[in-house]
Structures are given as structure tokens and as C-alpha cells.
CSV table of C-alpha atoms in Angstrom, one decimal:
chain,number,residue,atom,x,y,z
A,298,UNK,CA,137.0,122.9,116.2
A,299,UNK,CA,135.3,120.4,114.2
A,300,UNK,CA,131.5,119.9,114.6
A,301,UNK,CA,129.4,117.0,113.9
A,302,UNK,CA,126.0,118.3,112.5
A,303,UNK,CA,123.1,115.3,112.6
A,304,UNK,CA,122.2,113.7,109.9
A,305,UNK,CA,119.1,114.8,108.1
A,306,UNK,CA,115.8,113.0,109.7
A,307,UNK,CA,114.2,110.2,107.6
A,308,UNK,CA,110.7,111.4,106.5
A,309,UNK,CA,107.8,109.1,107.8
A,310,UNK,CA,106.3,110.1,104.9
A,311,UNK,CA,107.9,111.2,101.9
A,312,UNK,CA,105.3,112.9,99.8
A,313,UNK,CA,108.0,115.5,98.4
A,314,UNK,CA,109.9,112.2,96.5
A,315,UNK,CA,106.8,111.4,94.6
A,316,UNK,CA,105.7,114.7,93.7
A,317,UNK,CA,109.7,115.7,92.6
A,318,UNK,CA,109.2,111.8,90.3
A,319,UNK,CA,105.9,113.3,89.2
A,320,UNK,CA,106.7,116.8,89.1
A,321,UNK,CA,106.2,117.2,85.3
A,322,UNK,CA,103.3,115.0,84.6
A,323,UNK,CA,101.1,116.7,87.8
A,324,UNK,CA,102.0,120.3,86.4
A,325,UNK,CA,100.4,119.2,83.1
A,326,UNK,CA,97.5,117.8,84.6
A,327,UNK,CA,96.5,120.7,86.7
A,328,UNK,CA,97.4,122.7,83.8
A,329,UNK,CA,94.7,121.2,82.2
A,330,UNK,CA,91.9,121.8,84.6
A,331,UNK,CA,93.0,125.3,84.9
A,332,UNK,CA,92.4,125.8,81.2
A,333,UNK,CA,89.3,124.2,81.0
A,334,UNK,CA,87.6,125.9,84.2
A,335,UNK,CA,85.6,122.3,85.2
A,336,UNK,CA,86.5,122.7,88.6
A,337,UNK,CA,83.5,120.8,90.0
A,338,UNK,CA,82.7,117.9,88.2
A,339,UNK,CA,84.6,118.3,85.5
A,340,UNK,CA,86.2,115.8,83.0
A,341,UNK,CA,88.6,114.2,85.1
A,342,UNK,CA,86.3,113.1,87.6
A,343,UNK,CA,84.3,110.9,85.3
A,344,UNK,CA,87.8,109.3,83.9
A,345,UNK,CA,89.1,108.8,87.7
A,346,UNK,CA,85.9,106.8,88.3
A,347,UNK,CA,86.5,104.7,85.6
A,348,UNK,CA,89.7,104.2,86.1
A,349,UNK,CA,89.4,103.4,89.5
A,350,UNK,CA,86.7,101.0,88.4
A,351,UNK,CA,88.5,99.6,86.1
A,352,UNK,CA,91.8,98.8,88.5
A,353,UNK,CA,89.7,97.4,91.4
A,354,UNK,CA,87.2,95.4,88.9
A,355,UNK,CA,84.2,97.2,90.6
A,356,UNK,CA,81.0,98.0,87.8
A,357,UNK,CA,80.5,101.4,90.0
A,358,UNK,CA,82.7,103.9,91.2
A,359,UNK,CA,81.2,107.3,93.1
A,360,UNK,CA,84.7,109.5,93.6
A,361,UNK,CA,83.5,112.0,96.9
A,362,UNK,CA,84.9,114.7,99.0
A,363,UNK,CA,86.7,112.4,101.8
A,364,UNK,CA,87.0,109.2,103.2
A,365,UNK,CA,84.5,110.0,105.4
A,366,UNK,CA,81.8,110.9,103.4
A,367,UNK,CA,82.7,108.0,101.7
A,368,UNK,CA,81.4,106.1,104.9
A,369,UNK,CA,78.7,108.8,105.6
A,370,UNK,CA,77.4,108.7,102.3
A,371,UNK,CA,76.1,104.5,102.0
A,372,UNK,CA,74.9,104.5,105.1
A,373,UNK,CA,72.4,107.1,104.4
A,374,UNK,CA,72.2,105.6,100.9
A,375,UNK,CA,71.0,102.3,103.4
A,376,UNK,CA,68.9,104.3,105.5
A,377,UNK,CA,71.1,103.5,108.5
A,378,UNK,CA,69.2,105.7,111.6
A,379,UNK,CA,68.6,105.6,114.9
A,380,UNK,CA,67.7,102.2,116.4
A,381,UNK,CA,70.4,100.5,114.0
A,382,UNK,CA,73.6,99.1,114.8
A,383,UNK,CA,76.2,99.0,112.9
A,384,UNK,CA,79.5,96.7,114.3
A,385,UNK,CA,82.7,98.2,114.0
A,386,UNK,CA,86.5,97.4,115.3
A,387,UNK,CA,87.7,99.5,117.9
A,388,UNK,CA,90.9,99.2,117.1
A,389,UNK,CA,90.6,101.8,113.9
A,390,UNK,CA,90.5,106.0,113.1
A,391,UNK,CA,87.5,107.5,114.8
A,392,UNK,CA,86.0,107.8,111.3
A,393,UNK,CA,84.7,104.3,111.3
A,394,UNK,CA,82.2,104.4,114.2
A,395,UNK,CA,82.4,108.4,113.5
A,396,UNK,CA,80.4,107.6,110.2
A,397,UNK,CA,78.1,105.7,112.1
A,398,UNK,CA,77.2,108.0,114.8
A,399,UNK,CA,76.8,110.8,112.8
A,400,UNK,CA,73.6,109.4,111.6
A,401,UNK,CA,71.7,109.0,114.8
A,402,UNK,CA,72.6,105.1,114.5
A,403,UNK,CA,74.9,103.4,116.9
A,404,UNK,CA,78.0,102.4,116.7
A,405,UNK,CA,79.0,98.7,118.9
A,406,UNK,CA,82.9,97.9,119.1
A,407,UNK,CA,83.9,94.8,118.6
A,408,UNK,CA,87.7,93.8,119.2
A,409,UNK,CA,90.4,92.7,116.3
A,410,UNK,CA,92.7,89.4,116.0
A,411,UNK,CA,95.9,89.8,118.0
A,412,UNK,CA,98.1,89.4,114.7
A,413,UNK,CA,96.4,91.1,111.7
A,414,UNK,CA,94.9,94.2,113.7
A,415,UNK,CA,91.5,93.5,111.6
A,416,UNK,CA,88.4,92.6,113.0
A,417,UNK,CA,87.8,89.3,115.0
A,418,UNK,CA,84.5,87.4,113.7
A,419,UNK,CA,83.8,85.8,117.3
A,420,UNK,CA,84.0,89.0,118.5
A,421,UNK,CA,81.6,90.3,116.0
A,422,UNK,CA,79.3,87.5,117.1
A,423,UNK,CA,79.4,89.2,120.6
A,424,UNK,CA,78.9,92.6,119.5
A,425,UNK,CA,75.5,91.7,117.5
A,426,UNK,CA,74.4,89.4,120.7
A,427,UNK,CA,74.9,93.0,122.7
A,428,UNK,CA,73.3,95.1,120.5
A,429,UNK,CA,70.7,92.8,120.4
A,430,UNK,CA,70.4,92.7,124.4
A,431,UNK,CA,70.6,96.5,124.0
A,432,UNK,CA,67.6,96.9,122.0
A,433,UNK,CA,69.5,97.8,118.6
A,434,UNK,CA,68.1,96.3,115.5
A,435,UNK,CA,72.1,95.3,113.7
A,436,UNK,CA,71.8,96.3,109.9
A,437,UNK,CA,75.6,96.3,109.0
A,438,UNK,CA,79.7,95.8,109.7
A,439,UNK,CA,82.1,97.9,108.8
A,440,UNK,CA,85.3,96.0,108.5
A,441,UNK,CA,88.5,97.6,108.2
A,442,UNK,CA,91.1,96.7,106.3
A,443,UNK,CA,93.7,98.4,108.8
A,444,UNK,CA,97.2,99.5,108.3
A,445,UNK,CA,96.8,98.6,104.6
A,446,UNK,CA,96.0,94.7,105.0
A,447,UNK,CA,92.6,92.9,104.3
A,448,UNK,CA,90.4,91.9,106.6
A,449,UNK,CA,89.3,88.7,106.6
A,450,UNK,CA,86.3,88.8,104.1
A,451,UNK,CA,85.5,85.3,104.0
A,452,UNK,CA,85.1,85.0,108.1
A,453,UNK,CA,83.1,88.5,108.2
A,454,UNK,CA,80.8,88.0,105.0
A,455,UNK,CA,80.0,84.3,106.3
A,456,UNK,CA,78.7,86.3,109.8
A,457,UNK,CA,76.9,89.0,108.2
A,458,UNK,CA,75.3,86.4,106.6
A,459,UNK,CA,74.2,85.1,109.0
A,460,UNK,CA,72.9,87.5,110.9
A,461,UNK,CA,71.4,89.5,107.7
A,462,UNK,CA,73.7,92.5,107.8
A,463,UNK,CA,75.4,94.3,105.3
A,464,UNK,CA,78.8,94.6,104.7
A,465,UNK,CA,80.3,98.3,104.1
A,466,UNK,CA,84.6,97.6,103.8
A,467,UNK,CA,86.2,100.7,104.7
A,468,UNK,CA,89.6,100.3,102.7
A,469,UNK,CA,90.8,103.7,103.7
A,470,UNK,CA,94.1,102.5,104.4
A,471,UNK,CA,94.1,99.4,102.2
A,472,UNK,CA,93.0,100.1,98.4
A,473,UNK,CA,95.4,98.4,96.2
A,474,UNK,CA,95.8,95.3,98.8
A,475,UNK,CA,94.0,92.0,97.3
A,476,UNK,CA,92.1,89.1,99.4
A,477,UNK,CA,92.8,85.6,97.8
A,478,UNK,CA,93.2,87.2,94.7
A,479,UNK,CA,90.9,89.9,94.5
A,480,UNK,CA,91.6,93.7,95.3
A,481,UNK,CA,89.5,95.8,97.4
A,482,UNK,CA,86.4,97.5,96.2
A,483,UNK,CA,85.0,94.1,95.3
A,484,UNK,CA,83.7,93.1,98.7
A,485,UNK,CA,80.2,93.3,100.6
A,486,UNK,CA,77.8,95.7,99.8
A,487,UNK,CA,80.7,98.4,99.2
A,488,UNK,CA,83.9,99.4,99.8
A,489,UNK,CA,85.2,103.1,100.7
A,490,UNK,CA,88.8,104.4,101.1
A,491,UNK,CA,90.3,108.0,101.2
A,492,UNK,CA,92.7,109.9,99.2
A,493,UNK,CA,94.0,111.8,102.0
A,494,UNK,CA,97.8,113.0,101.3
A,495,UNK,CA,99.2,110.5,103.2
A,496,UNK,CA,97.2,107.3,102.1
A,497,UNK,CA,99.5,105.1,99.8
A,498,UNK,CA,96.9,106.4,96.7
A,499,UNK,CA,96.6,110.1,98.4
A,500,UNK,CA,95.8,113.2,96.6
A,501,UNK,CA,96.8,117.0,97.4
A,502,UNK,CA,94.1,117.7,99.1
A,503,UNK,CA,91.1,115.2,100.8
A,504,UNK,CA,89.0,112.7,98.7
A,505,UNK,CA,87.3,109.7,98.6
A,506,UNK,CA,85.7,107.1,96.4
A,507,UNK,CA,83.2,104.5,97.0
A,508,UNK,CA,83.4,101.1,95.2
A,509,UNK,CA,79.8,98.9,94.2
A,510,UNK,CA,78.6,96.7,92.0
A,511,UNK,CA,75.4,97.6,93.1
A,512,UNK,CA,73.8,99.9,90.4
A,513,UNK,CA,70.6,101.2,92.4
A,514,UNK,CA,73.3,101.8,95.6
A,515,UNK,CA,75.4,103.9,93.0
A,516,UNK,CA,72.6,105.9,91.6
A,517,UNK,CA,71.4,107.0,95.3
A,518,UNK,CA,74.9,107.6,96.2
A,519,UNK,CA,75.3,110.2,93.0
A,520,UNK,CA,72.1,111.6,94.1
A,521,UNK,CA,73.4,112.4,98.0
A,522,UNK,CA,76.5,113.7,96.4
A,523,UNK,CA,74.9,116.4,95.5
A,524,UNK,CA,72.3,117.1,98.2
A,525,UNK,CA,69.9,114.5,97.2
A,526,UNK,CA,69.2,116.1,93.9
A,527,UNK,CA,66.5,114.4,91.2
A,528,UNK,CA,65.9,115.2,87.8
A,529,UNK,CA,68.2,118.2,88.4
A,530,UNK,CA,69.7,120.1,90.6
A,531,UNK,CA,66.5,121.9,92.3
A,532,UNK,CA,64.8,118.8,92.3
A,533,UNK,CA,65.7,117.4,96.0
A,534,UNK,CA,64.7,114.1,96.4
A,535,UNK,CA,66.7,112.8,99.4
A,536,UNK,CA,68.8,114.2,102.0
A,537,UNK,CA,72.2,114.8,100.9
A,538,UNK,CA,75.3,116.7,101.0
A,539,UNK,CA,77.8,118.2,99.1
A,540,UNK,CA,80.2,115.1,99.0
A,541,UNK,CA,81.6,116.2,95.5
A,542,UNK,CA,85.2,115.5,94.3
A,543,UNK,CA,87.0,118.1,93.2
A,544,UNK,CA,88.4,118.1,89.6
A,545,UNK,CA,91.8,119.4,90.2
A,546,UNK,CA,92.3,116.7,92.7
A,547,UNK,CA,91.1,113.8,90.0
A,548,UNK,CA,93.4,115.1,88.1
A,549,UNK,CA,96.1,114.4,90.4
A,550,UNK,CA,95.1,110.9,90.8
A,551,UNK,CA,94.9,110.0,87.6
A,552,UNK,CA,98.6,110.4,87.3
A,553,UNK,CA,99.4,109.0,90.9
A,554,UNK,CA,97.4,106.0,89.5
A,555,UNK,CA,99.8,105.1,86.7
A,556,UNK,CA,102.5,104.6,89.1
A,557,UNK,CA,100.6,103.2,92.2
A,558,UNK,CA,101.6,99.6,91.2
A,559,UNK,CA,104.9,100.4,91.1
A,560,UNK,CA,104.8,101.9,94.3
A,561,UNK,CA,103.1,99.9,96.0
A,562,UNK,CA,106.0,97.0,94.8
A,563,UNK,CA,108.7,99.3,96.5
A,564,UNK,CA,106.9,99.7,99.8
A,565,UNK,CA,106.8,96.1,99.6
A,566,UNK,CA,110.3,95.4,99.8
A,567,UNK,CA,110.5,98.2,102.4
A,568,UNK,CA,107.9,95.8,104.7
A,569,UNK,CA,110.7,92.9,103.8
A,570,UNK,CA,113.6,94.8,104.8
A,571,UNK,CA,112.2,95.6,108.1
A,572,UNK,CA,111.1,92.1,108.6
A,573,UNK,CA,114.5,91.0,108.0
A,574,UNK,CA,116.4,93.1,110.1
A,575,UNK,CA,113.6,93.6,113.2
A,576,UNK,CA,112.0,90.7,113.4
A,577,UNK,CA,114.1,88.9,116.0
A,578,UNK,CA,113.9,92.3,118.5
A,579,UNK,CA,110.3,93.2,118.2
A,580,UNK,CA,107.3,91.9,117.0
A,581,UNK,CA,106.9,92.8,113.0
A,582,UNK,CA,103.4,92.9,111.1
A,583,UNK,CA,102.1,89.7,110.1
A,584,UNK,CA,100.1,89.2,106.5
A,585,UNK,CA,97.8,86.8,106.6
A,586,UNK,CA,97.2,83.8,104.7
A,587,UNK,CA,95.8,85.2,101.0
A,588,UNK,CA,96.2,88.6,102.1
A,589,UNK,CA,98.4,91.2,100.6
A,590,UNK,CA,98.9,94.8,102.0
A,591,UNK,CA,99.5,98.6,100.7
A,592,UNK,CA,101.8,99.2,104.0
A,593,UNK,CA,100.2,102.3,104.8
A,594,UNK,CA,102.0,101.8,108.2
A,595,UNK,CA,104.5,100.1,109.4
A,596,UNK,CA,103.3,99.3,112.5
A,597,UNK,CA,105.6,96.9,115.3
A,598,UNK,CA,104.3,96.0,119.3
A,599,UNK,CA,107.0,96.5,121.6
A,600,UNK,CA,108.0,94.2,123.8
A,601,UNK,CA,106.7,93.9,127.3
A,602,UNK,CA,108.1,96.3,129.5
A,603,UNK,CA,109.6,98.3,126.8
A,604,UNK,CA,109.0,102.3,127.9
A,605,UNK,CA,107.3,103.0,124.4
A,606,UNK,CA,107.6,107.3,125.2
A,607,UNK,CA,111.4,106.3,126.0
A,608,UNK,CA,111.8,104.3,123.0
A,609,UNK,CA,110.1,106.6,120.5
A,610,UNK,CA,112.2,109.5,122.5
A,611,UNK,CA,115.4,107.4,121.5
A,612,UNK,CA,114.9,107.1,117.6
A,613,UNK,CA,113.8,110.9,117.5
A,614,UNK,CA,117.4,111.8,118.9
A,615,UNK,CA,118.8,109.8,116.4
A,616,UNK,CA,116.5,111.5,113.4
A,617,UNK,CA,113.9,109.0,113.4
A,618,UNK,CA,110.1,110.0,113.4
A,619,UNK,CA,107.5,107.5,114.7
A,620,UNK,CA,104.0,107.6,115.1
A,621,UNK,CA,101.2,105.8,117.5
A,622,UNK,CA,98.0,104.5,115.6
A,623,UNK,CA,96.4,104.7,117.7
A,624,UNK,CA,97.2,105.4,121.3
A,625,UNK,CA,93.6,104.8,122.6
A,626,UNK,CA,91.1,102.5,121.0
A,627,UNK,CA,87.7,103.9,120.0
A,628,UNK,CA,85.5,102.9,123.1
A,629,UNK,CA,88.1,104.7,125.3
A,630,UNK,CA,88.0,108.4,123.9
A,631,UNK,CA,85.9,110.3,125.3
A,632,UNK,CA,83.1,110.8,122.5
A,633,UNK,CA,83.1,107.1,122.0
A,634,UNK,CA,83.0,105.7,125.7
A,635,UNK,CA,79.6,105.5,126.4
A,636,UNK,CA,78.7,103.6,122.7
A,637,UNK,CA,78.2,99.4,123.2
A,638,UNK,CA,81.0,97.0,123.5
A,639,UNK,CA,80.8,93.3,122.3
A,640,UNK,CA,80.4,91.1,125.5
A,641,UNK,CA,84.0,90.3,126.9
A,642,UNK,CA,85.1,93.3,126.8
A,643,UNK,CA,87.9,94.1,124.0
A,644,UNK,CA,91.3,93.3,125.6
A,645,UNK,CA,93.0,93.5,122.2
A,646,UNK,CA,92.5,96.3,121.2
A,647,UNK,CA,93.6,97.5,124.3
A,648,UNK,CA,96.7,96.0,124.8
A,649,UNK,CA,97.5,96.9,120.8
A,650,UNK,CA,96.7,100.3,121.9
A,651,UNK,CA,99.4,100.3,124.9
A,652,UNK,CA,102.4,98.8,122.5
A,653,UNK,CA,102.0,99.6,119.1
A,654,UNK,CA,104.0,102.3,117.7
A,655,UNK,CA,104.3,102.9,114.0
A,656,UNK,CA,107.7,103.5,111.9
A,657,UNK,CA,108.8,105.2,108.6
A,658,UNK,CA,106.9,103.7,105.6
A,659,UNK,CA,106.7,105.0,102.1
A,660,UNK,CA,108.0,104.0,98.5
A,661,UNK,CA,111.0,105.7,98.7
A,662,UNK,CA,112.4,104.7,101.9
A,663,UNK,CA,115.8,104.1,100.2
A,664,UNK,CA,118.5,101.1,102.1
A,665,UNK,CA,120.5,103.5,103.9
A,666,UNK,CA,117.6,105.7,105.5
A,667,UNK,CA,116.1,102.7,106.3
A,668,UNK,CA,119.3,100.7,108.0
A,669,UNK,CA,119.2,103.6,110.1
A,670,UNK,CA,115.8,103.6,111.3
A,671,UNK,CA,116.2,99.4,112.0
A,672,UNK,CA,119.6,100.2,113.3
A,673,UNK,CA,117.9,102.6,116.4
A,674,UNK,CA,115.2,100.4,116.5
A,675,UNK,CA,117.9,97.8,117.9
A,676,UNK,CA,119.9,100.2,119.9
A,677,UNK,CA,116.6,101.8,121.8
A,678,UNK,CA,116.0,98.2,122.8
């Protein structure tokens, strides 16, 4: 009897691809730190920086431990504490108003455009008139620039203007994507991403950078990396925490780096391909006007009515993977429920949070994998 065995499922991810293109290379490089024994801030740290620097046209570049501290580590650098607000999209990973929190400060939600996913300005209006009406003293916005597409910098840095806040981009998803020209790590005060595995410039391990022109900001931020230290190491003149970088995982960026152009070109056509043969069924990401984006997800709304569990259940029979970012918005788990939401409520980020659902993305989604992922898209609807 003759048996049909399934086809192979597409990866979501395909981290394997890149490392077997880089196999060689990454050896060497790790190599390299194993001989020399650095493996806390050791050579390659202080080239990644620069390099880094150097690709986003930033002065400053602090490489850290995560994303998060990333975050964590400029708003203690800003003094952000308790009876400060800091506004942040709802619509985002918990690290955003996680970061905030953390500190004693407190995170208000405010909701995101119906289109891009990144934050609304009129509803950031709202969220500083309710901290205000809350007795919160607003010192800063973290924008996100979600899914791997800028926010709108010109609309948010026009408010926080305004309003005197300061502007902390968290580009976790989105280094390598440009607004009108510029690439992240340029805008606000500064900009933080990740290097977690999966981010389109992920390491083999977790780490983060933070991104300034601000020389004073990057000089306290070197100084909390390492618990706050002064002239030396047993010289403590700040709270800090160990936010270091490890060398081994510079070193892995620093070759990932060379190809991340490249890469992020492919991932690009991927985003066209879908568009081309989706965007009649379902509603497909839109970029914005001056925007670009790093497609770190692929993320389509359903359309009404669609059972999104029955849909997702339907492309995983037929070797598809899919994901949900995020299935609840931030001010409806259950650590974040009780925080301030901008007046109106956030009916966006709600309704995104009921349809989205997020499909195989990576730079070496090849035409056939990927005619099968848009041809069970079609059939599940």
C-alpha cells in the first residue's frame, strides 16, 4: 500500500538556514573569543558598538544584556521613579510598560493606529491628559516601532514636545527599518532594540544595545552597566546592574551584521509575495508613507467572523506554524490591568488583539514554502 507522508512543516523561523549560510564564518568567530579568554567585555564588544554605531549613524552605542535592560537601563539613566509616567502602546510585548514598572514609575497605555499597529498621537494626547488627572507627573514615551515598522516619529516627537517628555524608541523588533530616510537608533532621546534569536539582527543567546547621540546619557548608561561603577569597579556611584554583553555573543553579531542588509532585502520580497497573493482574502500589513520595515512578523487581521483557533488549526494540519502577537493587549493581562488607560478607552488595540494572527516570516522563506503557506491561507478561508 502506498502512503502519503506530509510534507515537512515550513519553519516560522528559520534560524538553522542562516547559521548553515554562516556556518564557517560564526565557528571562526567564536573560535576567536575562546582563544583569547575576554568573555566579558572583551574585544568584540567594543567593535559591535562601533559597528552598530556606524550602520545606524548613532555617535553612541552601549551593547547590554537584553532588550530589556536596554529599556530598564535609560530610564534609570533619566531618573524615571515613582510619581512619573511614562506613555506606552498597549498594543506591544509586556517589556515596554514592563521596563517602566519595574522602576516604581507608571506605565499609562495609550492605543495604536488601526493600520500600522504603532502608536496613535491623539491617543497619546489622552494618555498624558489621564496621567495628568491621575496625579502622575509625564516624563517620557516609549514608542514602538512594532512588528519591524517605524513608528511615526515626526507625529510622536512633535507631542513630546509639546508636553516636555522624552522620547525612548524601543526598536526591538524594528532595527534596520528607516523613517523618511533615516534608520532607527537616530530618534528621540534613544533608541533600544534586542538581539534575541528570533529578532531579524538576533544573536545565540539574549542581547541588547542602546542607541544615543547623547554623550552624558551614554556615559551613565556605561556606568549602570556595570552596577553604577565610578572610577573603577569598587567605586559605586549610582544604582546599577549587571547589564553587560557577552563577548561570545558580539562576536556573533558582528558576522550576522555583514549580511543583515542582505537579509533584510530577502524578507522584503517575502512581505511582497504575501501581499500579492493574500491581499485580496485578508487584510495584509500596511507600510506607511516614508516608512520601511525589518518584517520581524508577518502579521494579517482576519476577517470578521473568521474562527481565528479554526483557522490557525487549519494551516497547522497542512504544516503551517502561526503565531498570535499578541492575543491580549497590555492593559488586559493581569499584571497590567490595574495601570492608567488614555481616556477613551483603547478599542484598537483590542480589536487587533482579537484578529491578528501572525505567519511564517524569515529571509529564507523560499517560493515554494511560501505558495504553500498563501495557498492554506486561502483554503482555511
Amino acid at each position: 500500500m502506498n502512503q502519503h507522508m506530509p510534507p515537512e512543516p515550513v519553519s516560522f523561523i528559520d534560524i538553522g538556514a542562516q547559521r548553515r549560510r554562516l556556518g564557517k564564518s560564526i565557528d571562526e568567530a567564536v573560535g576567536r573569543v575562546l582563544s583569547h579568554c575576554q568573555f566579558v567585555n572583551g574585544p568584540e564588544v567594543t567593535a559591535l558598538e562601533q559597528a552598530l554605531a556606524n550602520y545606524a549613524g548613532a555617535r553612541h552605542v552601549v551593547s547590554c544584556a537584553s532588550g530589556t535592560d536596554a529599556l530598564v537601563m535609560v530610564l534609570m539613566a533619566e531618573g524615571i521613579g515613582r510619581g512619573d509616567a511614562v506613555l506606552c502602546p498597549s498594543f506591544t510585548f509586556c517589556a515596554t510598560g514592563e521596563a517602566v514598572a519595574l522602576l516604581g514609575a507608571t506605565p499609562v497605555f495609550v492605543d495604536v493606529d488601526e493600520e500600522t499597529f504603532n502608536i496613535d498621537a491623539a491617543s497619546l494626547e489622552r494618555g498624558i491628559a489621564t496621567a495628568r488627572k491621575c496625579g502622575l507627573k509625564p516624563r517620557a514615551v516609549i514608542p514602538v516601532d512594532l512588528f519591524g515598522q517605524s513608528a511615526d516619529h515626526d507625529g510622536v516627537a512633535a507631542v513630546a514636545e509639546a508636553e516636555g517628555l522624552f522620547v525612548l524608541d524601543d526598536a526591538a523588533q524594528g532595527f534596520g527599518a528607516s523613517y523618511k530616510g533615516r534608520r532607527l537608533g537616530t530618534f528621540g532621546r534613544a533608541t533600544a532594540t534586542s538581539f534575541f534569536p528570533a529578532k531579524p539582527l538576533g544573536c545565540y543567546g539574549d542581547g541588547g544595545a542602546i542607541f544615543t547621540d547623547d554623550a552624558d546619557l551614554a556615559a551613565r548608561l556605561r556606568s549602570i552597566r556595570v552596577h553604577g561603577q565610578g572610577a573603577d569597579k569598587y567605586d559605586n556611584v549610582r544604582l546599577g546592574l549587571t547589564g553587560r554583553l557577552d563577548t561570545m555573543q558580539a562576536a556573533v553579531l558582528l558576522e550576522k551584521l555583514k549580511i543583515f542588509d542582505d537579509e533584510i532585502a530577502a524578507r522584503n520580497e517575502v512581505a511582497k509575495r504575501y501581499a500579492r497573493g493574500l491581499g485580496n482574502v485578508v487584510t495584509v500589513p500596511h507600510l506607511a508613507a516614508g516608512c520601511t520595515s525589518v518584517w520581524a512578523q508577518y502579521t494579517i487581521r482576519l476577517p470578521k467572523g473568521v474562527d481565528r483557533d479554526g483557522f490557525a488549526a487549519s494551516l497547522k494540519a497542512k504544516g503551517v506554524p502561526t503565531a498570535i502577537y499578541y492575543p491580549k493587549s497590555m492593559h488586559q493581562q493581569t499584571a497590567y490591568r490595574d495601570f492608567p488607560v488614555a481616556e477613551g478607552g483603547l478599542p484598537v488595540s483590542e480589536q487587533l488583539s482579537s484578529d491578528v494572527i501572525s505567519l511564517p516570516m524569515h529571509a529564507y522563506l523560499d517560493e515554494p514554502a511560501q505558495e504553500r503557506v498563501i495557498a492554506a491561507v486561502r483554503g482555511a478561508l
